Coordinates of C-alpha atoms in Angstrom, one line a residue:
M19 CA 37.0 -26.2 -2.6
L20 CA 33.6 -25.3 -4.0
N21 CA 32.6 -26.4 -7.5
S22 CA 29.4 -27.3 -9.2
N23 CA 29.6 -30.9 -8.0
S24 CA 30.8 -30.9 -4.5
Y25 CA 32.3 -28.9 -1.6
V26 CA 34.8 -30.5 0.8
V27 CA 34.5 -29.2 4.3
K28 CA 37.8 -28.8 6.0
K29 CA 38.5 -29.3 9.7
V30 CA 38.6 -26.1 11.7
E31 CA 42.1 -26.2 13.2
K32 CA 42.0 -23.0 15.2
P33 CA 38.4 -22.4 16.4
H34 CA 37.6 -18.8 17.4
E35 CA 34.5 -16.9 18.5
I36 CA 32.1 -16.6 15.6
I37 CA 30.1 -13.4 14.8
T38 CA 28.2 -13.5 11.6
S39 CA 25.1 -12.4 9.7
V40 CA 22.6 -14.4 7.7
P41 CA 20.1 -13.4 5.0
G42 CA 16.5 -12.4 5.6
S43 CA 13.9 -15.0 6.5
K44 CA 12.5 -17.1 3.6
S45 CA 9.3 -17.6 5.5
I46 CA 8.8 -13.9 6.3
T47 CA 10.0 -12.7 2.8
N48 CA 7.5 -14.9 1.0
R49 CA 4.6 -14.0 3.3
A50 CA 5.4 -10.3 3.1
L51 CA 5.5 -10.5 -0.8
L52 CA 2.0 -12.0 -0.8
L53 CA 0.6 -9.6 1.8
A54 CA 2.1 -6.6 -0.1
A55 CA 0.5 -7.9 -3.4
L56 CA -2.9 -8.2 -1.7
S57 CA -2.6 -4.7 0.0
N58 CA -4.2 -1.4 -1.0
G59 CA -1.1 0.4 -2.2
T60 CA 2.7 0.6 -2.3
S61 CA 4.7 -1.5 0.2
V62 CA 8.4 -1.4 0.6
L63 CA 10.1 -4.5 2.1
H64 CA 13.5 -4.2 3.7
G65 CA 16.0 -7.0 4.5
V66 CA 14.5 -9.2 1.8
L67 CA 16.0 -12.7 1.2
F68 CA 17.2 -13.1 -2.4
S69 CA 17.3 -16.8 -3.2
D70 CA 15.9 -19.3 -5.7
D71 CA 12.6 -19.5 -3.7
S72 CA 12.1 -15.7 -3.3
R73 CA 13.0 -14.9 -6.9
H74 CA 10.5 -17.4 -8.2
F75 CA 7.9 -15.7 -6.0
M76 CA 8.8 -12.2 -7.2
Q77 CA 8.8 -13.3 -10.9
A78 CA 5.4 -14.9 -10.4
L79 CA 4.0 -11.6 -9.1
I80 CA 5.6 -9.8 -12.1
D81 CA 4.1 -12.4 -14.5
L82 CA 0.7 -11.7 -12.9
G83 CA 1.0 -8.0 -13.7
F84 CA 2.0 -6.6 -10.4
F85 CA 4.6 -3.8 -10.3
V86 CA 7.6 -5.1 -8.4
A87 CA 10.8 -3.1 -8.1
I88 CA 13.8 -5.1 -7.0
D89 CA 17.1 -3.7 -5.5
E90 CA 19.2 -6.7 -4.5
E91 CA 22.1 -4.6 -3.3
A92 CA 19.9 -2.7 -0.9
K93 CA 17.9 -5.8 -0.1
T94 CA 14.6 -4.0 -0.8
V95 CA 11.6 -4.8 -2.9
T96 CA 8.8 -2.4 -3.7
V97 CA 5.4 -4.0 -4.5
V98 CA 2.3 -2.1 -5.6
G99 CA -0.7 -4.0 -4.3
C100 CA -4.0 -4.0 -6.1
D101 CA -6.3 -4.6 -3.1
G102 CA -7.0 -8.2 -3.9
V103 CA -7.2 -7.9 -7.7
I104 CA -4.9 -9.8 -10.0
P105 CA -3.8 -7.1 -12.6
C106 CA -3.7 -9.5 -15.6
A107 CA -7.1 -11.2 -14.8
N108 CA -9.3 -11.8 -17.8
T109 CA -6.8 -10.5 -20.3
R110 CA -6.0 -13.9 -21.9
R111 CA -2.6 -12.6 -22.9
D112 CA -1.2 -16.1 -23.0
G113 CA -3.5 -18.0 -25.3
D114 CA -6.2 -19.7 -23.2
V115 CA -4.9 -18.4 -19.9
D116 CA -4.2 -15.0 -18.4
A117 CA -0.7 -15.9 -17.2
T118 CA 1.6 -18.9 -16.8
I119 CA 3.3 -19.1 -13.4
Y120 CA 6.4 -21.2 -12.6
V121 CA 7.2 -21.7 -8.9
G122 CA 10.3 -23.8 -9.2
S123 CA 10.9 -25.8 -6.1
A124 CA 9.5 -23.1 -3.8
G125 CA 6.9 -24.7 -1.5
T126 CA 5.7 -21.4 -0.1
A127 CA 5.2 -19.9 -3.6
A128 CA 3.5 -23.1 -4.7
R129 CA 1.0 -23.2 -1.9
F130 CA 0.5 -19.4 -1.4
L131 CA 0.1 -18.5 -5.1
T132 CA -2.2 -21.5 -5.7
A133 CA -4.6 -20.2 -3.0
L134 CA -4.3 -16.6 -4.4
L135 CA -5.2 -17.7 -7.9
G136 CA -7.8 -20.2 -6.8
F137 CA -9.8 -17.4 -5.1
S138 CA -9.4 -14.9 -7.9
E139 CA -11.0 -14.0 -11.2
G140 CA -9.2 -15.2 -14.3
R141 CA -7.6 -18.4 -15.5
Y142 CA -3.9 -19.3 -14.9
R143 CA -1.5 -22.1 -15.7
M144 CA 0.8 -23.2 -12.8
D145 CA 3.9 -25.4 -13.1
A146 CA 6.8 -26.3 -10.9
S147 CA 10.2 -28.2 -10.9
E148 CA 10.3 -32.0 -10.9
Q149 CA 11.0 -31.9 -7.2
M150 CA 7.9 -29.7 -6.4
R151 CA 5.7 -31.8 -8.7
K152 CA 6.2 -34.7 -6.3
R153 CA 5.6 -32.8 -3.1
P154 CA 2.2 -32.7 -1.3
M155 CA -0.5 -30.4 -2.8
K156 CA -3.7 -32.6 -2.6
E157 CA -5.0 -31.3 0.7
L158 CA -4.9 -27.7 -0.5
L159 CA -6.2 -28.4 -4.0
T160 CA -9.0 -30.5 -2.6
A161 CA -10.0 -27.7 -0.3
L162 CA -9.9 -25.2 -3.1
E163 CA -12.1 -27.4 -5.3
E164 CA -14.6 -27.8 -2.5
M165 CA -14.8 -24.1 -2.0
G166 CA -15.5 -23.4 -5.7
S167 CA -12.1 -23.2 -7.6
K168 CA -12.0 -24.8 -11.0
I169 CA -8.8 -26.9 -11.5
I170 CA -7.8 -28.8 -14.6
Y171 CA -4.9 -31.2 -14.0
E172 CA -2.6 -31.5 -17.1
E173 CA -0.8 -34.6 -15.8
E174 CA -1.1 -36.4 -12.4
P175 CA -4.2 -35.3 -10.4
Y176 CA -3.5 -33.0 -7.5
H177 CA 0.0 -32.2 -8.7
F178 CA 1.6 -29.6 -10.9
P179 CA 1.1 -28.7 -13.7
F180 CA -2.5 -27.5 -13.7
I181 CA -4.9 -24.7 -14.8
I182 CA -6.7 -22.9 -12.0
G183 CA -9.3 -20.1 -12.0
G184 CA -13.0 -19.3 -12.3
F185 CA -13.6 -19.1 -8.6
D186 CA -17.3 -19.2 -7.5
C187 CA -17.5 -19.5 -3.7
K188 CA -19.8 -22.4 -2.8
R189 CA -19.2 -22.7 0.9
S190 CA -19.1 -20.6 4.1
S191 CA -16.5 -22.9 5.8
I192 CA -13.8 -25.3 5.1
T193 CA -11.5 -27.7 7.0
I194 CA -7.9 -28.1 5.9
D195 CA -5.6 -31.0 6.8
I196 CA -2.1 -29.7 7.7
E197 CA -0.4 -33.0 8.7
K198 CA 1.9 -32.8 5.7
S199 CA 2.3 -29.0 5.5
S200 CA 1.1 -26.1 7.5
Q201 CA 1.6 -24.0 4.4
F202 CA -1.9 -25.2 3.3
L203 CA -3.5 -23.4 6.2
S204 CA -1.2 -20.3 6.0
A205 CA -2.1 -20.0 2.3
I206 CA -5.8 -20.0 3.0
L207 CA -5.5 -17.7 6.0
I208 CA -3.6 -15.0 4.1
T209 CA -5.9 -15.1 1.0
S210 CA -9.0 -15.3 3.2
V211 CA -9.4 -11.5 2.5
L212 CA -10.8 -12.6 -0.9
L213 CA -13.5 -14.7 0.7
P214 CA -16.9 -13.7 2.2
Q215 CA -16.5 -11.9 5.5
H216 CA -17.9 -14.6 7.7
F217 CA -15.9 -17.5 6.2
M218 CA -14.7 -20.1 8.8
I219 CA -11.5 -22.0 8.4
G220 CA -11.0 -25.2 10.4
L221 CA -8.1 -27.6 10.6
T222 CA -7.1 -31.1 11.3
G223 CA -3.5 -31.9 12.5
T224 CA -1.0 -29.9 14.5
H225 CA 2.1 -29.8 12.3
G226 CA 3.8 -26.5 11.9
M227 CA 1.7 -24.3 14.1
A228 CA 4.7 -22.0 14.8
Y229 CA 4.5 -21.1 11.1
V230 CA 0.7 -20.6 11.3
N231 CA 1.2 -18.3 14.3
M232 CA 3.8 -16.4 12.2
T233 CA 1.3 -16.0 9.5
L234 CA -1.4 -14.7 11.9
R235 CA 1.0 -12.2 13.4
M236 CA 2.1 -10.9 10.0
M237 CA -1.5 -10.6 8.8
S238 CA -2.2 -8.5 11.9
Q239 CA 0.9 -6.3 11.1
F240 CA -0.6 -5.6 7.7
G241 CA -4.0 -4.8 9.2
V242 CA -6.1 -7.9 9.1
A243 CA -6.8 -9.7 12.3
M244 CA -8.2 -13.3 12.6
E245 CA -10.4 -14.5 15.4
K246 CA -9.8 -18.0 16.8
T247 CA -13.0 -19.6 17.9
I248 CA -13.4 -22.0 20.9
T249 CA -13.5 -24.9 18.5
G250 CA -10.1 -24.0 17.1
S251 CA -11.4 -22.6 13.8
Y252 CA -10.4 -19.2 12.3
R253 CA -12.7 -16.3 11.3
R254 CA -11.9 -12.8 10.1
R255 CA -13.0 -10.1 12.5
S256 CA -13.8 -7.6 9.7
G257 CA -14.1 -7.3 5.9
K258 CA -11.2 -4.9 5.5
G259 CA -8.2 -5.7 3.4
Y260 CA -4.4 -5.4 4.0
D261 CA -2.8 -2.0 4.5
A262 CA 0.3 -1.2 2.4
K263 CA 3.4 -0.4 4.6
E264 CA 7.1 -0.4 5.0
Y265 CA 8.1 -3.7 6.5
V266 CA 11.5 -4.9 7.9
I267 CA 12.1 -8.7 7.5
E268 CA 13.9 -10.5 10.2
P269 CA 17.2 -12.5 9.7
D270 CA 16.5 -16.1 8.8
V271 CA 16.6 -18.0 12.1
S272 CA 16.6 -21.3 10.3
A273 CA 19.9 -20.3 8.7
A274 CA 21.2 -18.9 11.9
C275 CA 20.8 -22.2 13.6
Y276 CA 23.5 -23.8 11.5
F277 CA 26.0 -21.3 13.0
Y278 CA 24.6 -21.6 16.5
A279 CA 25.0 -25.4 16.3
M280 CA 28.8 -24.7 15.9
A281 CA 29.1 -23.5 19.5
P282 CA 29.1 -27.0 21.1
L283 CA 31.0 -28.5 18.2
L284 CA 33.8 -26.0 18.0
K285 CA 33.6 -25.1 21.7
V286 CA 33.4 -21.4 20.9
P287 CA 30.8 -18.6 21.4
V288 CA 28.6 -17.8 18.4
K289 CA 26.6 -14.7 17.7
V290 CA 24.3 -14.1 14.7
K291 CA 23.6 -10.4 14.4
D292 CA 20.0 -9.1 14.9
V293 CA 18.6 -12.5 15.9
H294 CA 16.6 -12.2 19.1
M295 CA 14.6 -14.6 21.2
N296 CA 11.3 -12.7 20.6
C297 CA 11.4 -13.1 16.8
L298 CA 8.5 -14.2 14.7
Q299 CA 10.1 -17.5 13.7
G300 CA 9.4 -20.8 15.4
D301 CA 13.0 -22.1 14.7
I302 CA 14.2 -19.9 17.5
K303 CA 13.1 -22.8 19.8
F304 CA 16.2 -24.6 18.6
L305 CA 18.3 -22.4 20.8
N306 CA 16.3 -23.8 23.8
V307 CA 17.4 -27.3 22.6
L308 CA 21.0 -26.1 22.7
D309 CA 20.4 -24.7 26.2
R310 CA 19.0 -28.0 27.4
M311 CA 22.1 -29.7 25.9
G312 CA 24.3 -27.5 28.0
C313 CA 24.9 -24.3 26.1
D314 CA 24.4 -20.8 27.6
L315 CA 22.3 -18.3 25.9
E316 CA 22.3 -14.5 26.2
D317 CA 20.1 -12.2 24.2
Q318 CA 22.3 -9.2 23.7
A319 CA 21.5 -5.8 22.1
D320 CA 23.0 -6.9 18.7
G321 CA 21.9 -10.5 18.7
V322 CA 21.7 -13.8 20.7
R323 CA 25.1 -15.1 21.8
V324 CA 25.4 -18.9 22.4
C325 CA 28.3 -20.2 24.5
P326 CA 29.5 -23.8 24.5
P327 CA 28.7 -26.1 27.4
R328 CA 30.8 -25.5 30.5
E329 CA 30.8 -29.2 31.2
H330 CA 29.0 -31.8 29.0
F331 CA 27.3 -31.6 25.7
S332 CA 24.3 -33.7 26.7
G333 CA 21.9 -35.8 24.8
G334 CA 18.2 -36.1 25.6
T335 CA 14.7 -36.3 24.0
F336 CA 13.6 -33.3 22.0
D337 CA 10.1 -32.7 20.4
L338 CA 10.7 -30.8 17.1
E339 CA 7.2 -31.0 15.7
S340 CA 6.8 -27.2 15.7
F341 CA 10.3 -26.4 14.3
S342 CA 11.1 -29.5 12.3
D343 CA 13.4 -27.8 9.8
Q344 CA 16.0 -28.1 12.6
A345 CA 15.7 -31.9 12.8
L346 CA 18.5 -32.1 10.3
T347 CA 20.6 -29.7 12.3
L348 CA 20.1 -31.6 15.6
A349 CA 20.8 -34.9 13.9
A350 CA 24.0 -33.6 12.4
I351 CA 25.4 -32.6 15.8
A352 CA 23.8 -35.5 17.8
P353 CA 26.8 -37.8 17.4
F354 CA 29.0 -35.4 19.4
A355 CA 26.6 -35.5 22.5
N356 CA 27.6 -37.6 25.5
S357 CA 24.4 -39.7 25.3
K358 CA 21.6 -40.8 23.0
V359 CA 19.6 -38.1 21.2
C360 CA 15.9 -38.8 20.4
I361 CA 14.1 -36.4 18.0
T362 CA 10.4 -36.9 18.2
N363 CA 7.3 -36.1 16.2
V364 CA 9.0 -35.4 12.9
G365 CA 7.3 -37.9 10.6
H366 CA 6.0 -35.2 8.3
I367 CA 9.6 -34.3 7.2
R368 CA 9.4 -37.3 4.9
Y369 CA 7.3 -35.1 2.6
Q370 CA 9.5 -32.0 2.4
E371 CA 12.2 -31.2 -0.3
C372 CA 13.3 -34.8 0.1
N373 CA 12.5 -37.6 2.5
R374 CA 14.5 -36.0 5.3
I375 CA 14.3 -38.9 7.6
N376 CA 15.9 -41.1 5.0
A377 CA 18.5 -38.4 4.4
I378 CA 19.4 -38.3 8.1
L379 CA 19.6 -42.1 8.5
T380 CA 21.6 -42.6 5.3
N381 CA 24.2 -39.8 5.9
L382 CA 24.7 -40.8 9.6
L383 CA 25.2 -44.4 8.6
N384 CA 27.8 -43.3 6.0
M385 CA 29.6 -41.4 8.8
G386 CA 29.6 -44.6 10.9
I387 CA 26.9 -43.4 13.3
L388 CA 24.1 -45.7 14.5
A389 CA 20.7 -44.1 14.0
I390 CA 17.2 -45.7 13.6
C391 CA 13.7 -44.4 13.0
E392 CA 10.7 -45.8 14.8
E393 CA 7.4 -44.3 13.4
D394 CA 7.9 -40.5 13.8
N395 CA 10.9 -40.6 16.0
I396 CA 14.7 -40.7 15.3
F397 CA 17.2 -42.2 17.7
I398 CA 20.9 -41.3 17.4
L399 CA 23.7 -42.8 19.4
P400 CA 26.9 -40.9 20.2
G401 CA 30.0 -41.8 18.3
K402 CA 33.0 -40.6 16.3
P403 CA 31.9 -39.5 12.8
K404 CA 34.3 -40.3 10.0
P405 CA 34.7 -38.3 6.8
C406 CA 32.4 -39.4 4.0
T407 CA 30.4 -38.1 1.1
I408 CA 27.1 -36.5 2.0
E409 CA 24.2 -37.1 -0.4
T410 CA 22.0 -33.9 -0.3
Y411 CA 19.1 -35.1 -2.4
E412 CA 18.9 -31.6 -3.9
D413 CA 17.8 -30.4 -0.4
H414 CA 19.3 -27.1 0.8
R415 CA 18.9 -28.0 4.5
V416 CA 20.6 -31.4 4.2
A417 CA 23.6 -29.7 2.6
M418 CA 23.9 -27.0 5.3
A419 CA 23.2 -29.2 8.3
F420 CA 25.6 -32.0 7.3
T421 CA 28.4 -29.5 6.8
L422 CA 28.6 -29.3 10.6
P423 CA 30.3 -32.6 11.3
G424 CA 32.9 -31.8 8.7
L425 CA 34.1 -28.8 10.8
V426 CA 35.2 -31.3 13.4
V427 CA 36.3 -34.3 11.4
G428 CA 37.4 -32.7 8.2
E429 CA 37.2 -33.9 4.6
M430 CA 33.4 -34.2 4.5
E431 CA 32.3 -33.9 0.9
I432 CA 28.9 -32.2 0.3
L433 CA 27.4 -33.2 -3.1
N434 CA 25.5 -30.6 -5.1
P435 CA 26.4 -27.6 -2.8
A436 CA 24.6 -25.3 -5.2
C437 CA 21.2 -26.5 -3.8
T438 CA 21.7 -24.0 -0.9
R439 CA 20.7 -21.3 -3.4
K440 CA 17.1 -22.2 -2.5
T441 CA 17.4 -20.1 0.7
F442 CA 21.1 -19.2 1.4
E443 CA 22.9 -18.9 -1.9
D444 CA 26.3 -17.7 -0.4
Y445 CA 26.2 -20.1 2.6
F446 CA 29.6 -21.7 1.9
E447 CA 31.2 -18.2 1.5
V448 CA 29.7 -17.0 4.8
L449 CA 30.9 -20.3 6.4
K450 CA 34.5 -19.7 5.1
T451 CA 34.7 -16.1 6.2
S452 CA 33.0 -16.6 9.6
V453 CA 34.6 -19.9 10.8
Y454 CA 38.1 -20.4 9.4

């Protein structure tokens, strides 16, 4: 049963076909909120995700003076954009700053709003949860300082809390390092409408380019196109801003993957409504991993349907660099494959909500499964998982992914299940109604 401390996953005794729905995409919701705030009028967002992360983002916009109307039952949010202006700028309504912003543990809100305020008039205090205070920010903050943002660190340099503002653009180009988070680049790309027209944005690293491509596609949907140069840099094609619009947010494919991963485990077909192979989200590539492992995929009118392997659930080597949120999902089902699973190019997941490589190795070991990490690669041998207690490290994806083995072996205790509120607050309720 679910309580504030743990959730015990029961074995599914009578597996049946799973047809379910998941909330809107966190990545798309938070990008759409920022794009709407930067636009030239009223935008209405449909299919919005309501979770800890998105609520922190919405509250931050409200605290900055934006009009934000929220209808959770209808899953819609209306945002009145101010064409690149922060409504409360230079009001000093909170002592020596114009507003105090708290982003909680929301990485997207932390990075996106930092870039927004760093490029804007006014002066703002920003703070975050203890977890977010420890996560990488230096690469973004260094870039902002080089470009002309003034930042005063109240505690540890290049970490929350800090005061930011007083932008005076000093450069016509910048290079951003995205090895630890592609959100650094996405943040600057979206807010580049606040920079001189001919500003160039370069990058080092290749982590998370699927999320960068999502950012670019959404910017284009809101009316701002970026040009990619032959050197791999980005430049805006015009000086226009974002157009306000009605926008429908896709279901969260990252969340859908936990259900799709049940197909080979429970040996039943799984469909998540309104998820399609041509979606914006890079995690859709996880379905190709399931395909390679022996599952069958069919993109039907109402959603992708994944059928279990007809013969063997096969292991193999899988490069998850561009959709690394699914490293946890693959690791959780890997013991049930018929041969070793190697997950490559995921070293950067050490710097996410928790050290996810450590979370994978520790929880698999507790299940009696042999797994090792060599540099940026994880190797997992097949075996028979045993019930154990799963340490989630306050990471929503650890909690959801390591629920999966429990569906087969039973009595798997998930500590701190409430951490799933970050992106999927009723995950365990949806699990119960969809699977049992």
